[in-house]
Amino acid sequence: MIKIKKIPVIIIILSFILLSITTPTLAQNLEVTANTEKNTYTLREIVKIYGNVTYNNQPVTQGFVSIQVENPRSTILYRTIPVGTPPKTSNVKIISAYPCDTTGNPKNQFERGDWAYFKVTVKNDEIVPQEVLITVTAFDSDLIPLGTGATKITIDPGKTASYIPAIWISKWASTGTCPVYFNVYTDYPKNKGYPYCPEEIANFTIIESKYEEPPSNPLPEQPIQNGSYQTQFRLSPEPLPGNYTVHVCAWYQGWKSIATTEFQVEDIEAPP
């Protein structure tokens, strides 16, 4: 009769542990960088934000970055920049976005030293409720941020939600054709919020008075590149001095990665 030796249970367990340790796996790694051209800025200077987005060390070709810039008091802008070809992320989308009056009727011209209003409507075509962050960022014709609006809301399946923030047009704002950007995120970019859909843009006009014929200013086009992103804005003639933080959240095929960078704004006297 042949005796069969019993293998202790502990040896079997250790064998499985060693096998799992030595089995090669492919790391899924999304990385994003965030940079500015300088560390210190003063009034009316252009701030360029740029970086790279890679997945397993290869340039991303179908992704997004969501950007949130904060001064010492509040957020001054939200932007969504495509990295390569804009991908389809979900069935939550912006169905309309335009400048308007206080009740949501379309209106294109606004005077300096007055309020401007912008209406954005978002639809949820998913089968479950979705919590969304809707943001609006308006610029003057020199790409100086005028202000932002942001609200969180839950939208039921098949339903829509609208948002009409008021943004003040400062007396220093440049007249002419101006851009306003509308976005819908899962959360704030600084909290790893990514866009449900591509950014929507509309134009409005700032005038000195209602009797003025507004100038026409061509707006810069947003470059689209594989594996990288960039955007820029100009500081106002009255920027809040102190530390500014740039939050960048990259999204690609369900993966997320976040990066931050900072710059200083110095308080100097404006020329006459």
CSV table of C-alpha atoms in Angstrom, one decimal:
chain,number,residue,atom,x,y,z
A,1,MET,CA,0.0,0.0,0.0
A,2,ILE,CA,1.4,3.4,-1.1
A,3,LYS,CA,1.3,6.1,1.6
A,4,ILE,CA,0.5,9.6,0.3
A,5,LYS,CA,2.1,12.4,2.3
A,6,LYS,CA,-0.3,15.2,3.3
A,7,ILE,CA,0.9,18.7,2.4
A,8,PRO,CA,0.4,21.1,5.3
A,9,VAL,CA,-2.2,23.7,4.6
A,10,ILE,CA,0.2,26.5,5.5
A,11,ILE,CA,2.5,25.5,2.6
A,12,ILE,CA,-0.4,25.7,0.1
A,13,ILE,CA,-1.4,29.1,1.3
A,14,LEU,CA,2.2,30.4,1.1
A,15,SER,CA,2.5,29.0,-2.5
A,16,PHE,CA,-0.6,31.0,-3.6
A,17,ILE,CA,0.8,34.2,-1.9
A,18,LEU,CA,4.1,33.8,-3.6
A,19,LEU,CA,2.4,33.2,-7.0
A,20,SER,CA,0.3,36.3,-6.6
A,21,ILE,CA,3.3,38.4,-5.8
A,22,THR,CA,5.4,37.2,-8.7
A,23,THR,CA,2.6,37.3,-11.3
A,24,PRO,CA,3.3,40.4,-13.5
A,25,THR,CA,0.5,42.9,-13.8
A,26,LEU,CA,0.1,45.9,-16.0
A,27,ALA,CA,-0.2,49.1,-14.0
A,28,GLN,CA,-3.0,51.4,-15.1
A,29,ASN,CA,-1.5,54.9,-14.5
A,30,LEU,CA,-3.0,58.2,-15.6
A,31,GLU,CA,-0.8,61.2,-15.0
A,32,VAL,CA,-1.3,64.9,-15.4
A,33,THR,CA,1.0,67.9,-14.9
A,34,ALA,CA,0.0,71.6,-14.2
A,35,ASN,CA,2.3,74.5,-15.0
A,36,THR,CA,2.4,78.3,-15.4
A,37,GLU,CA,5.0,80.2,-17.3
A,38,LYS,CA,6.0,82.3,-14.3
A,39,ASN,CA,5.8,82.1,-10.5
A,40,THR,CA,4.8,85.8,-10.0
A,41,TYR,CA,2.4,88.0,-12.0
A,42,THR,CA,1.1,91.6,-11.8
A,43,LEU,CA,-2.0,93.4,-13.1
A,44,ARG,CA,-3.1,92.8,-16.7
A,45,GLU,CA,-0.5,90.1,-17.3
A,46,ILE,CA,-1.4,87.0,-19.3
A,47,VAL,CA,-1.4,83.7,-17.2
A,48,LYS,CA,-0.8,80.6,-19.4
A,49,ILE,CA,-1.8,77.3,-17.9
A,50,TYR,CA,-0.5,74.1,-19.6
A,51,GLY,CA,0.6,70.5,-19.0
A,52,ASN,CA,0.8,67.0,-20.2
A,53,VAL,CA,-1.7,64.0,-19.8
A,54,THR,CA,-0.3,60.5,-20.2
A,55,TYR,CA,-1.7,57.0,-19.7
A,56,ASN,CA,0.9,54.3,-19.0
A,57,ASN,CA,3.5,56.8,-20.3
A,58,GLN,CA,1.7,57.3,-23.6
A,59,PRO,CA,0.0,60.6,-24.7
A,60,VAL,CA,-3.7,60.6,-24.1
A,61,THR,CA,-5.7,61.0,-27.4
A,62,GLN,CA,-9.3,61.1,-26.1
A,63,GLY,CA,-9.6,62.8,-22.7
A,64,PHE,CA,-10.4,66.0,-20.8
A,65,VAL,CA,-8.9,68.2,-18.2
A,66,SER,CA,-11.1,70.3,-16.0
A,67,ILE,CA,-9.5,73.4,-14.6
A,68,GLN,CA,-10.4,75.5,-11.5
A,69,VAL,CA,-8.4,78.6,-10.6
A,70,GLU,CA,-8.8,80.1,-7.1
A,71,ASN,CA,-7.6,83.5,-5.8
A,72,PRO,CA,-7.2,84.0,-2.0
A,73,ARG,CA,-11.0,84.6,-1.7
A,74,SER,CA,-12.9,82.6,-4.4
A,75,THR,CA,-12.8,80.8,-7.7
A,76,ILE,CA,-12.2,83.1,-10.7
A,77,LEU,CA,-12.7,80.6,-13.5
A,78,TYR,CA,-13.7,77.1,-14.6
A,79,ARG,CA,-12.7,75.6,-17.9
A,80,THR,CA,-12.8,72.2,-19.7
A,81,ILE,CA,-10.1,71.6,-22.2
A,82,PRO,CA,-10.1,68.5,-24.6
A,83,VAL,CA,-6.9,66.4,-24.8
A,84,GLY,CA,-7.0,65.1,-28.3
A,85,THR,CA,-10.5,64.2,-29.7
A,86,PRO,CA,-13.2,65.0,-27.1
A,87,PRO,CA,-14.6,61.7,-25.8
A,88,LYS,CA,-18.2,60.8,-25.0
A,89,THR,CA,-18.4,60.6,-21.2
A,90,SER,CA,-22.1,60.2,-20.3
A,91,ASN,CA,-25.7,60.9,-21.2
A,92,VAL,CA,-25.7,64.1,-19.1
A,93,LYS,CA,-25.4,67.1,-21.5
A,94,ILE,CA,-25.9,70.8,-22.0
A,95,ILE,CA,-28.8,71.3,-24.3
A,96,SER,CA,-28.8,75.2,-24.4
A,97,ALA,CA,-26.5,78.0,-23.1
A,98,TYR,CA,-26.8,81.7,-23.9
A,99,PRO,CA,-26.7,85.2,-22.4
A,100,CYS,CA,-30.0,86.5,-21.2
A,101,ASP,CA,-32.0,88.9,-19.1
A,102,THR,CA,-33.1,88.2,-15.5
A,103,THR,CA,-36.0,86.0,-16.6
A,104,GLY,CA,-34.0,83.9,-19.1
A,105,ASN,CA,-35.0,85.7,-22.4
A,106,PRO,CA,-32.1,86.0,-24.8
A,107,LYS,CA,-30.1,89.2,-24.5
A,108,ASN,CA,-26.7,89.9,-26.1
A,109,GLN,CA,-25.5,93.3,-25.0
A,110,PHE,CA,-24.6,94.5,-21.5
A,111,GLU,CA,-23.2,97.8,-20.3
A,112,ARG,CA,-20.2,98.2,-18.1
A,113,GLY,CA,-21.1,98.8,-14.4
A,114,ASP,CA,-24.2,96.5,-14.7
A,115,TRP,CA,-25.2,92.9,-14.2
A,116,ALA,CA,-25.1,90.3,-17.0
A,117,TYR,CA,-27.1,87.1,-16.9
A,118,PHE,CA,-26.5,83.7,-18.5
A,119,LYS,CA,-28.8,80.7,-18.8
A,120,VAL,CA,-27.7,77.1,-19.1
A,121,THR,CA,-30.0,74.0,-19.3
A,122,VAL,CA,-28.7,70.5,-18.6
A,123,LYS,CA,-30.5,67.3,-19.4
A,124,ASN,CA,-30.1,63.9,-17.7
A,125,ASP,CA,-30.6,61.0,-20.2
A,126,GLU,CA,-29.2,58.4,-17.8
A,127,ILE,CA,-31.6,55.9,-16.1
A,128,VAL,CA,-30.7,57.1,-12.6
A,129,PRO,CA,-30.6,60.5,-10.9
A,130,GLN,CA,-27.4,62.4,-11.4
A,131,GLU,CA,-25.9,65.0,-9.1
A,132,VAL,CA,-24.2,67.7,-11.2
A,133,LEU,CA,-22.2,70.9,-10.7
A,134,ILE,CA,-23.1,73.5,-13.3
A,135,THR,CA,-20.6,76.4,-13.8
A,136,VAL,CA,-20.6,79.6,-15.8
A,137,THR,CA,-17.5,81.7,-16.4
A,138,ALA,CA,-17.6,85.1,-18.2
A,139,PHE,CA,-14.7,87.0,-19.7
A,140,ASP,CA,-14.3,90.4,-21.2
A,141,SER,CA,-12.8,90.9,-24.7
A,142,ASP,CA,-9.3,90.9,-23.3
A,143,LEU,CA,-9.9,87.4,-21.7
A,144,ILE,CA,-10.0,88.9,-18.1
A,145,PRO,CA,-12.4,86.8,-15.9
A,146,LEU,CA,-15.4,88.9,-14.9
A,147,GLY,CA,-16.9,86.3,-12.6
A,148,THR,CA,-18.3,82.8,-12.1
A,149,GLY,CA,-21.4,81.1,-11.1
A,150,ALA,CA,-21.7,77.6,-9.8
A,151,THR,CA,-24.5,75.4,-8.4
A,152,LYS,CA,-25.0,71.8,-7.4
A,153,ILE,CA,-28.2,70.1,-8.2
A,154,THR,CA,-29.6,66.6,-8.6
A,155,ILE,CA,-31.4,65.9,-11.9
A,156,ASP,CA,-33.9,63.0,-12.2
A,157,PRO,CA,-33.8,60.6,-15.2
A,158,GLY,CA,-35.1,62.2,-18.4
A,159,LYS,CA,-35.5,65.6,-16.7
A,160,THR,CA,-33.7,69.0,-17.2
A,161,ALA,CA,-32.5,71.7,-14.9
A,162,SER,CA,-31.7,75.3,-15.7
A,163,TYR,CA,-29.4,77.8,-13.9
A,164,ILE,CA,-29.2,81.6,-14.4
A,165,PRO,CA,-26.3,83.3,-12.5
A,166,ALA,CA,-25.8,87.0,-12.4
A,167,ILE,CA,-22.2,88.2,-13.2
A,168,TRP,CA,-21.1,91.8,-12.6
A,169,ILE,CA,-19.5,93.7,-15.5
A,170,SER,CA,-16.9,95.9,-13.9
A,171,LYS,CA,-16.2,99.5,-15.1
A,172,TRP,CA,-12.7,98.4,-16.2
A,173,ALA,CA,-14.0,95.6,-18.5
A,174,SER,CA,-13.0,95.9,-22.1
A,175,THR,CA,-15.8,96.4,-24.6
A,176,GLY,CA,-16.5,94.2,-27.6
A,177,THR,CA,-17.2,90.5,-28.2
A,178,CYS,CA,-16.7,88.4,-25.1
A,179,PRO,CA,-16.8,84.7,-24.4
A,180,VAL,CA,-18.8,82.9,-21.7
A,181,TYR,CA,-18.1,79.2,-20.9
A,182,PHE,CA,-20.6,76.7,-19.6
A,183,ASN,CA,-19.7,73.4,-17.9
A,184,VAL,CA,-21.3,70.5,-16.1
A,185,TYR,CA,-19.1,68.5,-13.8
A,186,THR,CA,-19.4,65.6,-11.4
A,187,ASP,CA,-17.9,67.8,-8.7
A,188,TYR,CA,-15.5,70.7,-8.4
A,189,PRO,CA,-12.3,70.1,-10.3
A,190,LYS,CA,-10.3,70.5,-7.1
A,191,ASN,CA,-12.3,67.5,-5.7
A,192,LYS,CA,-11.5,65.4,-8.8
A,193,GLY,CA,-14.6,66.5,-10.6
A,194,TYR,CA,-14.6,65.7,-14.3
A,195,PRO,CA,-16.9,66.9,-17.1
A,196,TYR,CA,-20.1,65.0,-18.0
A,197,CYS,CA,-19.8,66.5,-21.5
A,198,PRO,CA,-17.7,69.0,-23.6
A,199,GLU,CA,-17.7,72.7,-22.7
A,200,GLU,CA,-20.2,75.0,-24.3
A,201,ILE,CA,-19.3,78.5,-25.4
A,202,ALA,CA,-21.4,81.5,-26.2
A,203,ASN,CA,-20.6,85.1,-27.1
A,204,PHE,CA,-22.0,88.3,-25.7
A,205,THR,CA,-21.1,92.0,-26.1
A,206,ILE,CA,-20.0,94.6,-23.6
A,207,ILE,CA,-20.7,98.2,-24.5
A,208,GLU,CA,-19.9,101.5,-22.9
A,209,SER,CA,-23.5,102.6,-23.1
A,210,LYS,CA,-26.7,101.6,-24.9
A,211,TYR,CA,-26.0,104.2,-27.6
A,212,GLU,CA,-22.6,102.8,-28.5
A,213,GLU,CA,-21.8,100.7,-31.6
A,214,PRO,CA,-19.8,97.8,-30.1
A,215,PRO,CA,-16.5,96.9,-31.6
A,216,SER,CA,-16.0,93.4,-33.1
A,217,ASN,CA,-13.1,91.4,-31.5
A,218,PRO,CA,-12.2,88.0,-32.9
A,219,LEU,CA,-11.9,85.4,-30.1
A,220,PRO,CA,-8.8,83.1,-29.9
A,221,GLU,CA,-9.3,79.5,-30.9
A,222,GLN,CA,-8.6,76.7,-28.4
A,223,PRO,CA,-5.8,74.4,-29.7
A,224,ILE,CA,-6.4,70.7,-29.4
A,225,GLN,CA,-3.4,68.5,-29.0
A,226,ASN,CA,-2.8,64.8,-28.2
A,227,GLY,CA,-1.2,64.4,-24.7
A,228,SER,CA,-1.2,68.0,-23.8
A,229,TYR,CA,-3.5,71.0,-22.9
A,230,GLN,CA,-3.2,74.7,-22.6
A,231,THR,CA,-5.4,77.7,-21.8
A,232,GLN,CA,-4.8,81.3,-20.7
A,233,PHE,CA,-6.4,84.3,-19.2
A,234,ARG,CA,-5.4,87.9,-18.3
A,235,LEU,CA,-5.3,89.4,-14.9
A,236,SER,CA,-7.6,92.3,-14.2
A,237,PRO,CA,-6.3,95.9,-13.6
A,238,GLU,CA,-7.4,95.4,-10.0
A,239,PRO,CA,-6.3,91.8,-9.2
A,240,LEU,CA,-6.5,90.5,-5.6
A,241,PRO,CA,-2.9,90.1,-4.5
A,242,GLY,CA,-1.7,86.9,-2.9
A,243,ASN,CA,-1.5,83.2,-3.7
A,244,TYR,CA,-3.5,81.7,-6.6
A,245,THR,CA,-4.0,78.0,-6.9
A,246,VAL,CA,-4.6,76.1,-10.2
A,247,HIS,CA,-6.4,72.8,-9.9
A,248,VAL,CA,-6.4,70.4,-12.9
A,249,CYS,CA,-8.3,67.1,-13.0
A,250,ALA,CA,-7.6,64.8,-16.0
A,251,TRP,CA,-10.1,62.2,-17.1
A,252,TYR,CA,-9.5,59.3,-19.5
A,253,GLN,CA,-11.6,56.1,-20.0
A,254,GLY,CA,-12.9,56.3,-16.4
A,255,TRP,CA,-9.5,57.1,-14.8
A,256,LYS,CA,-8.8,60.3,-13.0
A,257,SER,CA,-5.7,62.2,-11.9
A,258,ILE,CA,-5.3,65.6,-10.3
A,259,ALA,CA,-2.4,68.1,-10.2
A,260,THR,CA,-2.1,71.6,-8.7
A,261,THR,CA,0.3,74.5,-9.1
A,262,GLU,CA,0.4,77.9,-7.6
A,263,PHE,CA,1.5,81.4,-8.5
A,264,GLN,CA,1.7,84.8,-6.8
A,265,VAL,CA,0.0,88.0,-7.8
A,266,GLU,CA,1.8,91.2,-6.6
A,267,ASP,CA,0.0,94.4,-5.7
A,268,ILE,CA,1.5,97.2,-7.6
A,269,GLU,CA,0.1,100.6,-8.6
A,270,ALA,CA,-1.6,100.8,-11.9
A,271,PRO,CA,-0.2,103.3,-14.4
A,272,PRO,CA,-2.3,106.4,-15.1
